[in-house]
């Protein structure tokens, strides 16, 4: 079975400081992992993905995530927050067993940027 | 290619009425998905098509819900006898595979009054 836990429902950081959004996953198989961002009244946009290649994944807009199997974590980071990063962020997991096409989303982390 | 298109953007309906939503995926994507998102929650999986075949359905998809993808291109999601609990954002996504990620549409927001 697959599941994902986003450890913080709300994160506030000052502009220009680092961002850390935490995600732990559970997977019965080798997982694929994703981070999506959702701006108000906008669709979900893919930030980055892990699909069994390099464990440090670089995405758009300066975001990165590291797949740590021993810790079952896939935390999202950015060195310096920008006002435009304010949004809802979702960690997503999919077990890569044959026939499973279901994505399981976390409950989301709302990121607020303080000017 | 302008991405995944969903229509209508908003739908307000009276309880008990039927509604139908449409999704036009990215043209070369053979996989199409429907998700439902309620306020303050992450999207929840409803159903999956590979080409025209519906291969997976969630238990969330009651018998009032039906989805089709008749020619392996666009898809429709119909809700019969709508209930207030059906009020949500209905999202469509399409994909070639995990490697390329999943592209989501902007969704159809359903309000049942």
PDB file of C-alpha atoms in Angstrom:
ATOM      1  CA  UNK A   1       0.000   0.000   0.000  1.00  0.00           C
ATOM      2  CA  UNK A   2       1.134   3.527  -0.681  1.00  0.00           C
ATOM      3  CA  UNK A   3       0.712   6.594   1.482  1.00  0.00           C
ATOM      4  CA  UNK A   4       2.349   9.935   2.043  1.00  0.00           C
ATOM      5  CA  UNK A   5       2.551  12.220   5.069  1.00  0.00           C
ATOM      6  CA  UNK A   6       3.330  15.896   4.804  1.00  0.00           C
ATOM      7  CA  UNK A   7       4.634  16.764   8.216  1.00  0.00           C
ATOM      8  CA  UNK A   8       3.708  20.452   8.202  1.00  0.00           C
ATOM      9  CA  UNK A   9       0.348  21.837   7.133  1.00  0.00           C
ATOM     10  CA  UNK A  10       1.719  25.393   7.090  1.00  0.00           C
ATOM     11  CA  UNK A  11       5.259  26.779   6.717  1.00  0.00           C
ATOM     12  CA  UNK A  12       6.215  30.457   6.887  1.00  0.00           C
ATOM     13  CA  UNK A  13       9.631  31.733   5.846  1.00  0.00           C
ATOM     14  CA  UNK A  14      11.073  35.150   5.155  1.00  0.00           C
ATOM     15  CA  UNK A  15      11.905  36.124   1.597  1.00  0.00           C
ATOM     16  CA  UNK A  16      15.486  35.156   0.779  1.00  0.00           C
ATOM     17  CA  UNK A  17      15.729  32.429   3.451  1.00  0.00           C
ATOM     18  CA  UNK A  18      15.773  28.666   2.806  1.00  0.00           C
ATOM     19  CA  UNK A  19      12.620  26.621   2.344  1.00  0.00           C
ATOM     20  CA  UNK A  20      12.143  23.082   3.692  1.00  0.00           C
ATOM     21  CA  UNK A  21       8.880  21.199   3.133  1.00  0.00           C
ATOM     22  CA  UNK A  22       8.894  17.736   4.672  1.00  0.00           C
ATOM     23  CA  UNK A  23       7.401  14.576   3.205  1.00  0.00           C
ATOM     24  CA  UNK A  24       7.532  10.953   4.373  1.00  0.00           C
ATOM     25  CA  UNK A  25       6.157   8.132   2.284  1.00  0.00           C
ATOM     26  CA  UNK A  26       5.162   4.510   2.649  1.00  0.00           C
ATOM     27  CA  UNK A  27       5.418   2.125  -0.252  1.00  0.00           C
ATOM     28  CA  UNK A  28       5.199  -1.624  -0.707  1.00  0.00           C
ATOM     29  CA  UNK A  29       7.234  -1.427  -3.920  1.00  0.00           C
ATOM     30  CA  UNK A  30       9.806   0.898  -5.416  1.00  0.00           C
ATOM     31  CA  UNK A  31       8.050   4.244  -5.413  1.00  0.00           C
ATOM     32  CA  UNK A  32       7.832   7.064  -7.873  1.00  0.00           C
ATOM     33  CA  UNK A  33       7.664  10.358  -6.026  1.00  0.00           C
ATOM     34  CA  UNK A  34       6.582  13.820  -7.131  1.00  0.00           C
ATOM     35  CA  UNK A  35       6.144  17.322  -5.809  1.00  0.00           C
ATOM     36  CA  UNK A  36       3.372  19.484  -7.255  1.00  0.00           C
ATOM     37  CA  UNK A  37       2.588  23.130  -6.573  1.00  0.00           C
ATOM     38  CA  UNK A  38      -0.861  24.707  -6.689  1.00  0.00           C
ATOM     39  CA  UNK A  39      -1.208  28.465  -6.791  1.00  0.00           C
ATOM     40  CA  UNK A  40      -4.590  29.960  -5.856  1.00  0.00           C
ATOM     41  CA  UNK A  41      -7.184  29.313  -8.552  1.00  0.00           C
ATOM     42  CA  UNK A  42      -4.576  27.629 -10.723  1.00  0.00           C
ATOM     43  CA  UNK A  43      -3.964  24.025 -11.749  1.00  0.00           C
ATOM     44  CA  UNK A  44      -1.400  21.652 -10.304  1.00  0.00           C
ATOM     45  CA  UNK A  45       2.074  22.171 -11.709  1.00  0.00           C
ATOM     46  CA  UNK A  46       4.812  19.541 -11.579  1.00  0.00           C
ATOM     47  CA  UNK A  47       7.883  20.795  -9.699  1.00  0.00           C
ATOM     48  CA  UNK A  48      10.024  17.667  -9.857  1.00  0.00           C
ATOM     49  CA  UNK A  49       9.927  13.880  -9.909  1.00  0.00           C
ATOM     50  CA  UNK A  50      11.904  10.873  -8.722  1.00  0.00           C
ATOM     51  CA  UNK A  51      11.548   7.739 -10.847  1.00  0.00           C
ATOM     52  CA  UNK A  52      14.426   5.492  -9.664  1.00  0.00           C
ATOM     53  CA  UNK A  53      17.271   7.452 -11.230  1.00  0.00           C
ATOM     54  CA  UNK A  54      19.441   9.963  -9.332  1.00  0.00           C
ATOM     55  CA  UNK A  55      18.376  10.379  -5.715  1.00  0.00           C
ATOM     56  CA  UNK A  56      18.932  14.150  -5.751  1.00  0.00           C
ATOM     57  CA  UNK A  57      16.364  15.602  -8.076  1.00  0.00           C
ATOM     58  CA  UNK A  58      16.410  19.125  -9.419  1.00  0.00           C
ATOM     59  CA  UNK A  59      13.187  20.773 -10.471  1.00  0.00           C
ATOM     60  CA  UNK A  60      11.873  24.048 -11.740  1.00  0.00           C
ATOM     61  CA  UNK A  61      12.250  27.433 -10.048  1.00  0.00           C
ATOM     62  CA  UNK A  62      15.289  26.355  -8.006  1.00  0.00           C
ATOM     63  CA  UNK A  63      13.564  23.570  -6.048  1.00  0.00           C
ATOM     64  CA  UNK A  64      15.293  20.288  -5.200  1.00  0.00           C
ATOM     65  CA  UNK A  65      14.345  17.092  -3.406  1.00  0.00           C
ATOM     66  CA  UNK A  66      16.367  14.160  -2.159  1.00  0.00           C
ATOM     67  CA  UNK A  67      15.049  10.601  -2.121  1.00  0.00           C
ATOM     68  CA  UNK A  68      16.247   8.889   1.084  1.00  0.00           C
ATOM     69  CA  UNK A  69      15.121   5.283   1.116  1.00  0.00           C
ATOM     70  CA  UNK A  70      16.466   4.560   4.604  1.00  0.00           C
ATOM     71  CA  UNK A  71      14.421   7.433   6.019  1.00  0.00           C
ATOM     72  CA  UNK A  72      11.460   6.998   3.619  1.00  0.00           C
ATOM     73  CA  UNK A  73      11.624  10.723   3.015  1.00  0.00           C
ATOM     74  CA  UNK A  74      11.427  13.042   0.016  1.00  0.00           C
ATOM     75  CA  UNK A  75      11.808  16.545   1.426  1.00  0.00           C
ATOM     76  CA  UNK A  76      11.556  19.591  -0.838  1.00  0.00           C
ATOM     77  CA  UNK A  77      14.102  22.400  -0.473  1.00  0.00           C
ATOM     78  CA  UNK A  78      14.968  25.735  -2.006  1.00  0.00           C
ATOM     79  CA  UNK A  79      17.978  27.832  -0.981  1.00  0.00           C
ATOM     80  CA  UNK A  80      16.269  31.207  -1.152  1.00  0.00           C
ATOM     81  CA  UNK A  81      12.522  31.846  -1.020  1.00  0.00           C
ATOM     82  CA  UNK A  82      10.836  34.255  -3.393  1.00  0.00           C
ATOM     83  CA  UNK A  83       7.481  35.923  -2.948  1.00  0.00           C
ATOM     84  CA  UNK A  84       6.166  34.022  -5.966  1.00  0.00           C
ATOM     85  CA  UNK A  85       6.773  30.713  -4.133  1.00  0.00           C
ATOM     86  CA  UNK A  86       3.747  31.317  -1.903  1.00  0.00           C
ATOM     87  CA  UNK A  87       1.374  28.449  -2.741  1.00  0.00           C
ATOM     88  CA  UNK A  88       0.140  25.006  -1.684  1.00  0.00           C
ATOM     89  CA  UNK A  89       2.609  22.161  -2.187  1.00  0.00           C
ATOM     90  CA  UNK A  90       1.695  18.494  -2.523  1.00  0.00           C
ATOM     91  CA  UNK A  91       3.946  15.459  -2.126  1.00  0.00           C
ATOM     92  CA  UNK A  92       2.754  12.522  -4.246  1.00  0.00           C
ATOM     93  CA  UNK A  93       3.643   8.806  -4.300  1.00  0.00           C
ATOM     94  CA  UNK A  94       2.933   5.932  -6.682  1.00  0.00           C
ATOM     95  CA  UNK A  95       3.865   2.304  -6.119  1.00  0.00           C
ATOM     96  CA  UNK A  96       5.438   1.057  -9.325  1.00  0.00           C
ATOM     97  CA  UNK A  97       3.855  -2.400  -9.190  1.00  0.00           C
ATOM     98  CA  UNK A  98       2.255  -3.529 -12.419  1.00  0.00           C
ATOM     99  CA  UNK A  99      -1.312  -2.347 -12.842  1.00  0.00           C
ATOM    100  CA  UNK A 100      -1.193   0.403 -10.233  1.00  0.00           C
ATOM    101  CA  UNK A 101      -1.805   3.772 -11.819  1.00  0.00           C
ATOM    102  CA  UNK A 102      -3.093   5.560  -8.752  1.00  0.00           C
ATOM    103  CA  UNK A 103      -1.293   8.624  -7.413  1.00  0.00           C
ATOM    104  CA  UNK A 104      -1.680   9.247  -3.687  1.00  0.00           C
ATOM    105  CA  UNK A 105      -1.417  12.877  -2.619  1.00  0.00           C
ATOM    106  CA  UNK A 106      -0.484  14.256   0.765  1.00  0.00           C
ATOM    107  CA  UNK A 107      -2.774  16.737   2.462  1.00  0.00           C
ATOM    108  CA  UNK A 108      -0.605  19.643   1.348  1.00  0.00           C
ATOM    109  CA  UNK A 109       1.680  22.254   2.898  1.00  0.00           C
ATOM    110  CA  UNK A 110       0.775  25.888   2.571  1.00  0.00           C
ATOM    111  CA  UNK A 111       3.906  27.999   2.113  1.00  0.00           C
ATOM    112  CA  UNK A 112       3.733  31.628   3.148  1.00  0.00           C
ATOM    113  CA  UNK A 113       6.551  34.036   2.308  1.00  0.00           C
ATOM    114  CA  UNK A 114       7.086  36.965   4.661  1.00  0.00           C
ATOM    115  CA  UNK A 115       8.374  40.124   2.921  1.00  0.00           C
TER     116      UNK A 115
ATOM    117  CA  UNK B   1      -0.342  21.868 -27.648  1.00  0.00           C
ATOM    118  CA  UNK B   2      -1.903  23.896 -24.849  1.00  0.00           C
ATOM    119  CA  UNK B   3      -1.976  21.211 -22.169  1.00  0.00           C
ATOM    120  CA  UNK B   4      -4.948  19.472 -20.561  1.00  0.00           C
ATOM    121  CA  UNK B   5      -8.221  21.300 -21.102  1.00  0.00           C
ATOM    122  CA  UNK B   6     -11.286  20.914 -18.902  1.00  0.00           C
ATOM    123  CA  UNK B   7     -14.773  22.255 -19.450  1.00  0.00           C
ATOM    124  CA  UNK B   8     -16.683  23.834 -17.945  1.00  0.00           C
ATOM    125  CA  UNK B   9     -14.509  25.680 -15.428  1.00  0.00           C
ATOM    126  CA  UNK B  10     -17.403  26.086 -13.042  1.00  0.00           C
ATOM    127  CA  UNK B  11     -20.745  24.324 -12.703  1.00  0.00           C
ATOM    128  CA  UNK B  12     -23.530  25.121 -10.271  1.00  0.00           C
ATOM    129  CA  UNK B  13     -26.340  22.607 -10.188  1.00  0.00           C
ATOM    130  CA  UNK B  14     -29.330  21.769  -8.065  1.00  0.00           C
ATOM    131  CA  UNK B  15     -29.311  18.639  -5.985  1.00  0.00           C
ATOM    132  CA  UNK B  16     -30.670  15.709  -7.945  1.00  0.00           C
ATOM    133  CA  UNK B  17     -29.622  17.001 -11.355  1.00  0.00           C
ATOM    134  CA  UNK B  18     -27.142  15.244 -13.643  1.00  0.00           C
ATOM    135  CA  UNK B  19     -23.906  16.909 -14.702  1.00  0.00           C
ATOM    136  CA  UNK B  20     -21.233  16.036 -17.246  1.00  0.00           C
ATOM    137  CA  UNK B  21     -17.665  17.300 -17.422  1.00  0.00           C
ATOM    138  CA  UNK B  22     -15.255  17.048 -20.323  1.00  0.00           C
ATOM    139  CA  UNK B  23     -11.496  16.595 -20.404  1.00  0.00           C
ATOM    140  CA  UNK B  24      -9.263  16.981 -23.456  1.00  0.00           C
ATOM    141  CA  UNK B  25      -5.819  15.533 -22.679  1.00  0.00           C
ATOM    142  CA  UNK B  26      -2.516  16.263 -24.365  1.00  0.00           C
ATOM    143  CA  UNK B  27      -2.940  14.640 -27.745  1.00  0.00           C
ATOM    144  CA  UNK B  28      -0.138  12.078 -27.611  1.00  0.00           C
ATOM    145  CA  UNK B  29      -0.883  10.961 -24.030  1.00  0.00           C
ATOM    146  CA  UNK B  30      -2.494   7.523 -23.891  1.00  0.00           C
ATOM    147  CA  UNK B  31      -3.165   7.643 -20.135  1.00  0.00           C
ATOM    148  CA  UNK B  32      -5.957   9.741 -18.649  1.00  0.00           C
ATOM    149  CA  UNK B  33      -6.971  10.146 -14.998  1.00  0.00           C
ATOM    150  CA  UNK B  34      -9.771  11.750 -13.018  1.00  0.00           C
ATOM    151  CA  UNK B  35      -9.234  13.056  -9.487  1.00  0.00           C
ATOM    152  CA  UNK B  36     -11.443  14.877  -7.010  1.00  0.00           C
ATOM    153  CA  UNK B  37     -10.220  17.592  -4.655  1.00  0.00           C
ATOM    154  CA  UNK B  38     -12.220  18.952  -1.761  1.00  0.00           C
ATOM    155  CA  UNK B  39     -11.367  22.126   0.123  1.00  0.00           C
ATOM    156  CA  UNK B  40      -8.180  21.832   2.159  1.00  0.00           C
ATOM    157  CA  UNK B  41      -7.363  18.335   0.925  1.00  0.00           C
ATOM    158  CA  UNK B  42      -5.104  16.777  -1.662  1.00  0.00           C
ATOM    159  CA  UNK B  43      -6.640  15.305  -4.810  1.00  0.00           C
ATOM    160  CA  UNK B  44      -8.088  11.776  -4.537  1.00  0.00           C
ATOM    161  CA  UNK B  45      -7.951   9.238  -7.352  1.00  0.00           C
ATOM    162  CA  UNK B  46     -11.240   8.400  -9.077  1.00  0.00           C
ATOM    163  CA  UNK B  47     -10.445   6.477 -12.247  1.00  0.00           C
ATOM    164  CA  UNK B  48      -7.848   5.739 -14.946  1.00  0.00           C
ATOM    165  CA  UNK B  49      -8.000   5.070 -18.684  1.00  0.00           C
ATOM    166  CA  UNK B  50      -5.349   3.650 -20.944  1.00  0.00           C
ATOM    167  CA  UNK B  51      -6.478   4.599 -24.428  1.00  0.00           C
ATOM    168  CA  UNK B  52     -10.232   3.855 -24.395  1.00  0.00           C
ATOM    169  CA  UNK B  53     -10.109   1.153 -21.709  1.00  0.00           C
ATOM    170  CA  UNK B  54     -11.083   2.052 -18.152  1.00  0.00           C
ATOM    171  CA  UNK B  55      -8.582  -0.032 -16.185  1.00  0.00           C
ATOM    172  CA  UNK B  56      -8.911   1.174 -12.620  1.00  0.00           C
ATOM    173  CA  UNK B  57     -11.713   2.660 -10.520  1.00  0.00           C
ATOM    174  CA  UNK B  58     -11.665   3.913  -6.962  1.00  0.00           C
ATOM    175  CA  UNK B  59     -14.246   2.853  -4.415  1.00  0.00           C
ATOM    176  CA  UNK B  60     -14.982   6.594  -4.218  1.00  0.00           C
ATOM    177  CA  UNK B  61     -16.597   6.239  -7.631  1.00  0.00           C
ATOM    178  CA  UNK B  62     -20.122   5.254  -6.638  1.00  0.00           C
ATOM    179  CA  UNK B  63     -22.643   3.925  -9.131  1.00  0.00           C
ATOM    180  CA  UNK B  64     -23.851   7.514  -9.664  1.00  0.00           C
ATOM    181  CA  UNK B  65     -20.511   8.272 -11.327  1.00  0.00           C
ATOM    182  CA  UNK B  66     -19.558   7.114 -14.794  1.00  0.00           C
ATOM    183  CA  UNK B  67     -16.591   7.965 -16.975  1.00  0.00           C
ATOM    184  CA  UNK B  68     -15.921   7.287 -20.611  1.00  0.00           C
ATOM    185  CA  UNK B  69     -13.145   7.793 -23.106  1.00  0.00           C
ATOM    186  CA  UNK B  70     -14.836   6.593 -26.284  1.00  0.00           C
ATOM    187  CA  UNK B  71     -12.078   6.960 -28.858  1.00  0.00           C
ATOM    188  CA  UNK B  72      -9.083   7.143 -26.602  1.00  0.00           C
ATOM    189  CA  UNK B  73      -8.961  10.909 -26.883  1.00  0.00           C
ATOM    190  CA  UNK B  74     -11.256  13.143 -24.792  1.00  0.00           C
ATOM    191  CA  UNK B  75     -13.038  11.844 -21.702  1.00  0.00           C
ATOM    192  CA  UNK B  76     -16.293  12.655 -19.950  1.00  0.00           C
ATOM    193  CA  UNK B  77     -17.229  12.265 -16.298  1.00  0.00           C
ATOM    194  CA  UNK B  78     -20.937  12.154 -15.517  1.00  0.00           C
ATOM    195  CA  UNK B  79     -22.509  12.415 -12.086  1.00  0.00           C
ATOM    196  CA  UNK B  80     -26.137  11.399 -11.836  1.00  0.00           C
ATOM    197  CA  UNK B  81     -28.528  12.592  -9.117  1.00  0.00           C
ATOM    198  CA  UNK B  82     -25.989  14.981  -7.652  1.00  0.00           C
ATOM    199  CA  UNK B  83     -25.712  15.363  -3.899  1.00  0.00           C
ATOM    200  CA  UNK B  84     -24.231  18.203  -1.852  1.00  0.00           C
ATOM    201  CA  UNK B  85     -21.319  15.962  -0.958  1.00  0.00           C
ATOM    202  CA  UNK B  86     -20.344  15.888  -4.634  1.00  0.00           C
ATOM    203  CA  UNK B  87     -19.320  19.553  -4.428  1.00  0.00           C
ATOM    204  CA  UNK B  88     -15.605  19.584  -5.208  1.00  0.00           C
ATOM    205  CA  UNK B  89     -12.982  20.366  -7.814  1.00  0.00           C
ATOM    206  CA  UNK B  90     -12.796  17.619 -10.434  1.00  0.00           C
ATOM    207  CA  UNK B  91      -9.340  17.349 -11.967  1.00  0.00           C
ATOM    208  CA  UNK B  92      -8.244  15.571 -15.111  1.00  0.00           C
ATOM    209  CA  UNK B  93      -4.661  14.561 -15.815  1.00  0.00           C
ATOM    210  CA  UNK B  94      -2.877  12.881 -18.694  1.00  0.00           C
ATOM    211  CA  UNK B  95       0.491  11.185 -19.052  1.00  0.00           C
ATOM    212  CA  UNK B  96       2.767   9.064 -21.198  1.00  0.00           C
ATOM    213  CA  UNK B  97       4.462   7.540 -18.143  1.00  0.00           C
ATOM    214  CA  UNK B  98       5.921   8.342 -14.719  1.00  0.00           C
ATOM    215  CA  UNK B  99       9.144   9.391 -16.393  1.00  0.00           C
ATOM    216  CA  UNK B 100       7.416  12.335 -18.033  1.00  0.00           C
ATOM    217  CA  UNK B 101       5.185  13.149 -15.085  1.00  0.00           C
ATOM    218  CA  UNK B 102       1.478  13.876 -15.059  1.00  0.00           C
ATOM    219  CA  UNK B 103      -0.044  17.025 -16.531  1.00  0.00           C
ATOM    220  CA  UNK B 104      -3.142  18.296 -14.779  1.00  0.00           C
ATOM    221  CA  UNK B 105      -5.891  20.496 -16.129  1.00  0.00           C
ATOM    222  CA  UNK B 106      -7.235  23.498 -14.247  1.00  0.00           C
ATOM    223  CA  UNK B 107     -10.249  21.525 -13.109  1.00  0.00           C
ATOM    224  CA  UNK B 108     -14.026  21.861 -13.061  1.00  0.00           C
ATOM    225  CA  UNK B 109     -15.415  23.262  -9.831  1.00  0.00           C
ATOM    226  CA  UNK B 110     -18.806  21.732  -9.053  1.00  0.00           C
ATOM    227  CA  UNK B 111     -21.169  23.343  -6.568  1.00  0.00           C
ATOM    228  CA  UNK B 112     -24.340  21.446  -5.702  1.00  0.00           C
ATOM    229  CA  UNK B 113     -27.008  23.645  -4.099  1.00  0.00           C
TER     230      UNK B 113
END
